Coordinates of C-alpha atoms in Angstrom, one line a residue:
M83 CA -53.3 -35.0 -0.7
T84 CA -51.3 -32.0 0.3
E85 CA -50.7 -29.0 -2.1
S86 CA -47.0 -29.9 -2.3
R87 CA -47.8 -33.5 -3.3
Q88 CA -50.1 -32.2 -6.0
L89 CA -47.4 -30.0 -7.4
V90 CA -44.9 -32.9 -7.4
S91 CA -47.4 -35.1 -9.2
K92 CA -48.2 -32.4 -11.8
D93 CA -44.8 -30.9 -12.5
V94 CA -42.2 -33.7 -12.3
S95 CA -42.4 -36.4 -15.0
R96 CA -41.1 -39.9 -14.2
A97 CA -38.3 -41.1 -16.5
Y98 CA -36.1 -44.1 -16.7
C99 CA -32.3 -43.8 -16.6
A100 CA -30.9 -46.6 -18.7
A101 CA -27.4 -45.9 -17.4
C102 CA -28.1 -46.7 -13.7
G103 CA -31.3 -48.7 -14.3
T104 CA -33.5 -46.5 -12.1
T105 CA -36.9 -44.9 -12.5
V106 CA -36.3 -41.3 -11.6
S107 CA -39.0 -39.0 -10.2
R108 CA -36.7 -36.0 -9.5
E109 CA -36.0 -33.4 -12.1
F110 CA -33.0 -34.1 -14.3
R111 CA -30.3 -31.5 -13.8
R112 CA -28.6 -29.1 -16.3
G113 CA -25.8 -30.5 -18.4
P114 CA -22.2 -29.3 -18.7
D115 CA -23.2 -26.7 -21.3
G116 CA -26.2 -25.5 -19.4
R117 CA -28.8 -27.6 -21.3
P118 CA -31.8 -28.2 -19.0
H119 CA -33.1 -31.7 -18.0
V120 CA -29.9 -33.5 -19.1
K121 CA -28.0 -35.1 -16.1
C122 CA -29.5 -38.0 -14.2
P123 CA -29.9 -36.8 -10.5
R124 CA -28.8 -40.3 -9.3
C125 CA -25.8 -41.3 -11.4
G126 CA -24.9 -38.2 -13.3
S127 CA -25.3 -39.8 -16.7
L128 CA -25.9 -37.6 -19.8
E129 CA -27.9 -38.4 -22.9
R130 CA -25.0 -40.1 -24.6
H131 CA -24.4 -42.5 -21.7
R132 CA -28.1 -43.5 -21.6
F133 CA -28.1 -44.1 -25.4
L134 CA -24.8 -46.1 -25.1
S135 CA -26.5 -48.3 -22.5
L136 CA -29.4 -49.0 -24.9
L137 CA -27.0 -49.6 -27.8
L138 CA -25.0 -52.1 -25.8
G139 CA -28.2 -53.9 -24.9
V140 CA -29.3 -54.2 -28.5
L141 CA -25.8 -55.4 -29.5
A142 CA -25.7 -57.9 -26.5
P143 CA -25.9 -61.0 -28.7
E144 CA -22.7 -59.9 -30.5
L145 CA -20.9 -58.9 -27.3
R146 CA -20.7 -62.2 -25.6
D147 CA -17.4 -63.8 -24.6
L148 CA -15.4 -60.6 -25.2
D149 CA -11.7 -60.7 -24.9
T150 CA -10.5 -57.1 -25.1
V151 CA -12.6 -54.0 -24.9
V152 CA -11.0 -50.6 -25.4
E153 CA -12.5 -47.2 -24.4
I154 CA -10.9 -44.0 -25.8
G155 CA -11.3 -41.1 -23.4
P156 CA -13.3 -43.0 -20.8
S157 CA -15.8 -41.4 -18.4
R158 CA -17.1 -42.7 -15.1
Q159 CA -20.5 -43.4 -16.5
S160 CA -19.4 -45.1 -19.7
T161 CA -16.8 -47.2 -17.9
A162 CA -19.5 -48.5 -15.5
L163 CA -21.6 -49.6 -18.5
I164 CA -18.7 -51.3 -20.3
D165 CA -17.6 -53.1 -17.1
Q166 CA -21.0 -54.9 -17.1
L167 CA -20.1 -56.6 -20.4
G168 CA -17.7 -58.9 -18.5
A169 CA -14.8 -58.7 -20.9
R170 CA -11.6 -60.4 -19.9
R171 CA -9.7 -57.1 -20.5
R172 CA -11.0 -53.6 -20.4
I173 CA -8.4 -50.9 -21.4
G174 CA -9.0 -47.2 -21.0
L175 CA -6.8 -45.0 -23.1
D176 CA -6.4 -41.2 -23.4
F177 CA -3.7 -38.7 -24.5
G178 CA -3.6 -37.2 -21.0
Y179 CA -4.8 -33.6 -21.6
D180 CA -7.4 -33.5 -18.8
G181 CA -5.9 -35.9 -16.2
R182 CA -8.7 -38.4 -16.4
E183 CA -8.0 -41.8 -14.9
V184 CA -6.9 -44.3 -17.6
D185 CA -4.9 -47.5 -17.9
A186 CA -2.4 -46.1 -20.4
L187 CA -1.5 -42.8 -22.1
A188 CA -1.8 -43.2 -25.8
C189 CA -2.5 -41.3 -29.0
L190 CA -5.4 -42.5 -31.2
T191 CA -3.1 -42.3 -34.2
R192 CA -0.7 -44.8 -32.7
L193 CA -2.6 -47.2 -30.5
P194 CA -0.4 -49.6 -28.5
L195 CA -2.5 -52.6 -29.4
R196 CA -1.9 -55.6 -31.7
D197 CA -3.6 -56.0 -35.0
A198 CA -7.1 -57.5 -34.9
S199 CA -7.0 -57.7 -31.1
V200 CA -10.1 -55.6 -30.0
D201 CA -13.6 -56.9 -29.9
L202 CA -15.3 -53.6 -28.9
L203 CA -13.9 -50.1 -29.1
V204 CA -15.8 -47.1 -27.8
C205 CA -14.7 -43.7 -29.0
Y206 CA -17.0 -40.8 -28.1
H207 CA -16.1 -37.2 -29.0
V208 CA -12.4 -37.8 -29.6
L209 CA -11.9 -37.7 -33.3
E210 CA -12.8 -34.0 -33.5
H211 CA -9.7 -33.3 -31.4
V212 CA -7.3 -35.3 -33.6
A213 CA -5.4 -33.4 -36.3
D214 CA -4.8 -36.5 -38.4
D215 CA -8.2 -38.2 -38.0
A216 CA -7.6 -40.4 -41.1
A217 CA -4.7 -42.0 -39.3
A218 CA -6.9 -42.4 -36.2
M219 CA -9.6 -44.1 -38.2
H220 CA -7.1 -46.4 -39.8
E221 CA -5.8 -47.3 -36.4
I222 CA -9.3 -48.2 -35.2
A223 CA -9.8 -50.4 -38.3
R224 CA -6.4 -52.0 -37.7
V225 CA -7.0 -53.1 -34.1
L226 CA -10.6 -54.4 -34.6
S227 CA -10.9 -58.1 -34.6
P228 CA -12.9 -59.8 -37.4
R229 CA -15.9 -59.8 -35.1
G230 CA -15.0 -56.4 -33.7
I231 CA -17.4 -53.4 -33.3
A232 CA -16.5 -49.8 -32.9
L233 CA -19.0 -47.3 -31.5
L234 CA -18.1 -43.8 -32.6
Q235 CA -19.6 -40.4 -31.9
V236 CA -18.5 -37.0 -33.2
P237 CA -20.0 -33.5 -33.5
I238 CA -21.7 -33.3 -36.9
R239 CA -23.7 -30.9 -39.0
M240 CA -25.8 -32.5 -41.7
G241 CA -26.3 -31.0 -45.1
V242 CA -22.6 -29.8 -45.5
L243 CA -19.2 -31.4 -45.8
T244 CA -16.7 -31.6 -43.1
E245 CA -15.1 -28.3 -42.2
E246 CA -11.6 -28.6 -40.6
D247 CA -8.5 -26.6 -39.9
P248 CA -6.0 -28.3 -37.6
A249 CA -3.6 -25.3 -37.9
A250 CA -6.2 -22.8 -36.7
P251 CA -5.3 -20.8 -33.5
P252 CA -7.3 -21.5 -30.4
E253 CA -9.6 -18.4 -30.7
E254 CA -10.5 -19.3 -34.3
R255 CA -11.2 -22.9 -33.3
L256 CA -13.6 -21.6 -30.6
R257 CA -15.4 -19.5 -33.2
R258 CA -15.5 -22.1 -36.0
F259 CA -15.7 -25.4 -34.2
G260 CA -17.2 -24.5 -30.8
Q261 CA -14.2 -25.4 -28.6
V262 CA -10.6 -24.4 -28.5
D263 CA -9.5 -28.0 -28.6
H264 CA -11.7 -29.0 -31.6
V265 CA -10.2 -28.9 -35.1
R266 CA -13.3 -29.7 -37.2
W267 CA -17.0 -30.0 -37.6
Y268 CA -17.9 -33.3 -39.3
G269 CA -20.4 -33.3 -42.1
D270 CA -22.2 -35.6 -44.5
D271 CA -18.9 -37.2 -45.6
F272 CA -18.1 -38.7 -42.2
D273 CA -19.4 -42.2 -43.4
V274 CA -17.2 -41.9 -46.5
R275 CA -14.2 -41.0 -44.4
L276 CA -14.7 -44.1 -42.2
S277 CA -15.1 -46.3 -45.4
A278 CA -11.8 -45.0 -46.8
A279 CA -10.1 -46.1 -43.5
G280 CA -11.5 -49.6 -43.7
L281 CA -14.6 -49.2 -41.5
S282 CA -18.1 -50.3 -42.6
S283 CA -20.6 -48.2 -40.7
V284 CA -24.3 -47.6 -40.0
R285 CA -25.6 -44.5 -38.5
V286 CA -28.1 -44.9 -35.6
T287 CA -30.2 -42.3 -33.7
P288 CA -32.4 -42.8 -30.6
P289 CA -35.8 -42.5 -32.4
A290 CA -34.6 -45.1 -34.9
L291 CA -33.5 -47.5 -32.2
V292 CA -36.3 -47.1 -29.6
G293 CA -39.0 -44.8 -31.1
E294 CA -40.1 -41.3 -30.4
A295 CA -42.1 -42.1 -27.2
A296 CA -39.2 -43.8 -25.6
V297 CA -36.8 -40.9 -26.4
E298 CA -38.6 -38.8 -23.8
W299 CA -39.0 -41.6 -21.3
F300 CA -35.2 -42.4 -21.4
H301 CA -34.3 -38.7 -21.5
L302 CA -32.3 -39.0 -24.8
M303 CA -31.3 -36.4 -27.4
P304 CA -33.5 -37.1 -30.5
H305 CA -30.9 -36.0 -33.0
E306 CA -27.9 -37.7 -31.4
M307 CA -25.9 -40.0 -33.8
V308 CA -23.7 -42.9 -33.1
W309 CA -21.9 -44.9 -35.8
V310 CA -21.7 -48.6 -35.4
A311 CA -18.6 -49.6 -37.4
R312 CA -17.0 -52.9 -38.3
P313 CA -14.0 -53.9 -40.4
G314 CA -14.9 -53.3 -44.1
K315 CA -15.7 -50.5 -46.5
E316 CA -19.5 -50.6 -46.9
V317 CA -21.5 -47.5 -46.0
A318 CA -24.9 -48.7 -44.9
A319 CA -28.1 -46.6 -45.1
P320 CA -28.9 -44.8 -41.8
M321 CA -31.2 -46.6 -39.4
L322 CA -34.3 -44.4 -39.8
A323 CA -37.1 -44.0 -37.2
G324 CA -40.0 -46.3 -38.1
G325 CA -37.8 -48.4 -40.5
P326 CA -37.4 -52.1 -40.6
A327 CA -34.4 -52.1 -38.3
S328 CA -36.3 -50.5 -35.4
G329 CA -37.7 -53.6 -33.9
L330 CA -37.7 -52.2 -30.4
T331 CA -39.9 -49.2 -31.2
A332 CA -43.2 -51.1 -31.4
A333 CA -42.6 -52.8 -28.1
F334 CA -41.6 -49.5 -26.3
D335 CA -44.5 -47.7 -27.9
A336 CA -47.0 -50.4 -26.6
V337 CA -45.4 -50.5 -23.1
L338 CA -45.4 -46.7 -22.8
A339 CA -48.9 -46.4 -24.1
D340 CA -50.1 -48.8 -21.4
L341 CA -48.1 -46.8 -18.8
A342 CA -49.8 -43.6 -19.9
V343 CA -53.2 -45.2 -19.5
T344 CA -52.3 -46.5 -16.0
R345 CA -50.9 -43.1 -15.0
A346 CA -54.1 -41.4 -16.1
K347 CA -56.2 -43.9 -14.0
V348 CA -54.0 -43.2 -11.0
E349 CA -54.4 -39.4 -11.5
R350 CA -58.2 -39.8 -11.7
A351 CA -58.2 -41.9 -8.5
R352 CA -56.1 -39.3 -6.7
A353 CA -58.4 -36.5 -7.9
R354 CA -61.4 -38.5 -6.6
G355 CA -59.5 -39.0 -3.3
D356 CA -58.9 -35.3 -3.0
R357 CA -62.6 -34.5 -3.6
L358 CA -63.6 -37.0 -0.9
A359 CA -61.1 -35.6 1.5
A360 CA -62.4 -32.1 0.9
Q361 CA -65.9 -33.2 1.5
R362 CA -64.9 -34.9 4.7
D363 CA -63.1 -31.8 5.9
A364 CA -66.1 -29.7 5.1
L365 CA -68.4 -32.0 7.1
L366 CA -66.0 -32.1 10.1
A367 CA -66.0 -28.3 10.1
R368 CA -69.8 -28.1 10.0
L369 CA -70.0 -30.7 12.8
G370 CA -67.6 -28.6 14.9
A371 CA -69.8 -25.6 14.5
V372 CA -73.0 -27.2 15.8
G373 CA -71.7 -28.2 19.3
P374 CA -70.5 -31.5 20.9
R375 CA -73.9 -33.0 21.7
R376 CA -75.4 -32.2 18.3
S377 CA -72.3 -33.5 16.6
A378 CA -72.5 -36.8 18.4
E379 CA -76.1 -37.2 17.2
V380 CA -75.2 -36.5 13.6
V381 CA -72.2 -38.9 13.7
T382 CA -74.5 -41.6 15.1
R383 CA -77.0 -41.1 12.3
L384 CA -74.1 -41.1 9.7
R385 CA -72.8 -44.4 11.1
R386 CA -76.3 -46.0 10.9
A387 CA -76.7 -44.7 7.4
A388 CA -73.3 -46.1 6.4
H389 CA -74.2 -49.5 8.0
L390 CA -77.5 -49.6 6.0

């Protein structure tokens, strides 16, 4: 094994990108905000896209025979995942601020959709941009069908209540909320706000869904939160890591533990191969130093010994 191969084996961890379904051996790239090891080098997915893929997989039994799926503020990676659901209609909506490709321009507070017409609605990092988020949440509740599911994600700080100021100037928004186009940081009351709008929700994190070991394998963000919301007003307890709702965690833990054992065996075999190769090179060097005739005699003896 060459030195470069040893470095690759030692320094680059293999990971699985759930967004493109690929085992990746190259280093994940920096994210849009400079975070290291975030973007899949193959499909460009971020942690939220890979977590979305896993969530859709878990919800698959409820996402059969979909009529209408709506994505608010679509991205290339999330749209590819949603297309795999095979819904009869997929609609991408956005207000048109950043010129992304959508099916229609629309405001989240006035969705151009019939009541109870949407089976799945995905709305990631949009509500923090909307001045009247209560109206937006009511609209989401209005358009969801009785079987409908909304997947929601917002920037949130736990341990405090929501801080908001839609009237704040851009420079103050940047200072208080992290971006000039954000009008709030959500807090512990986000679930209550959803309930008041007619949405029953449960909060899910990657460790709760797939376990701590799989978070690293899938290159997820441990503290990322997604709200799975349905028509209703109940606020369910969060899905906690190791809790009864985390049925996938035991399976992933077992598979990844076996994978770790296999990788350790492979590394030991490679190390043994390196030692044997070094011994071979040393013997060849010694043979080269004793002259051609003597080398031939030694090789003949080695072959006889190997045959015995």
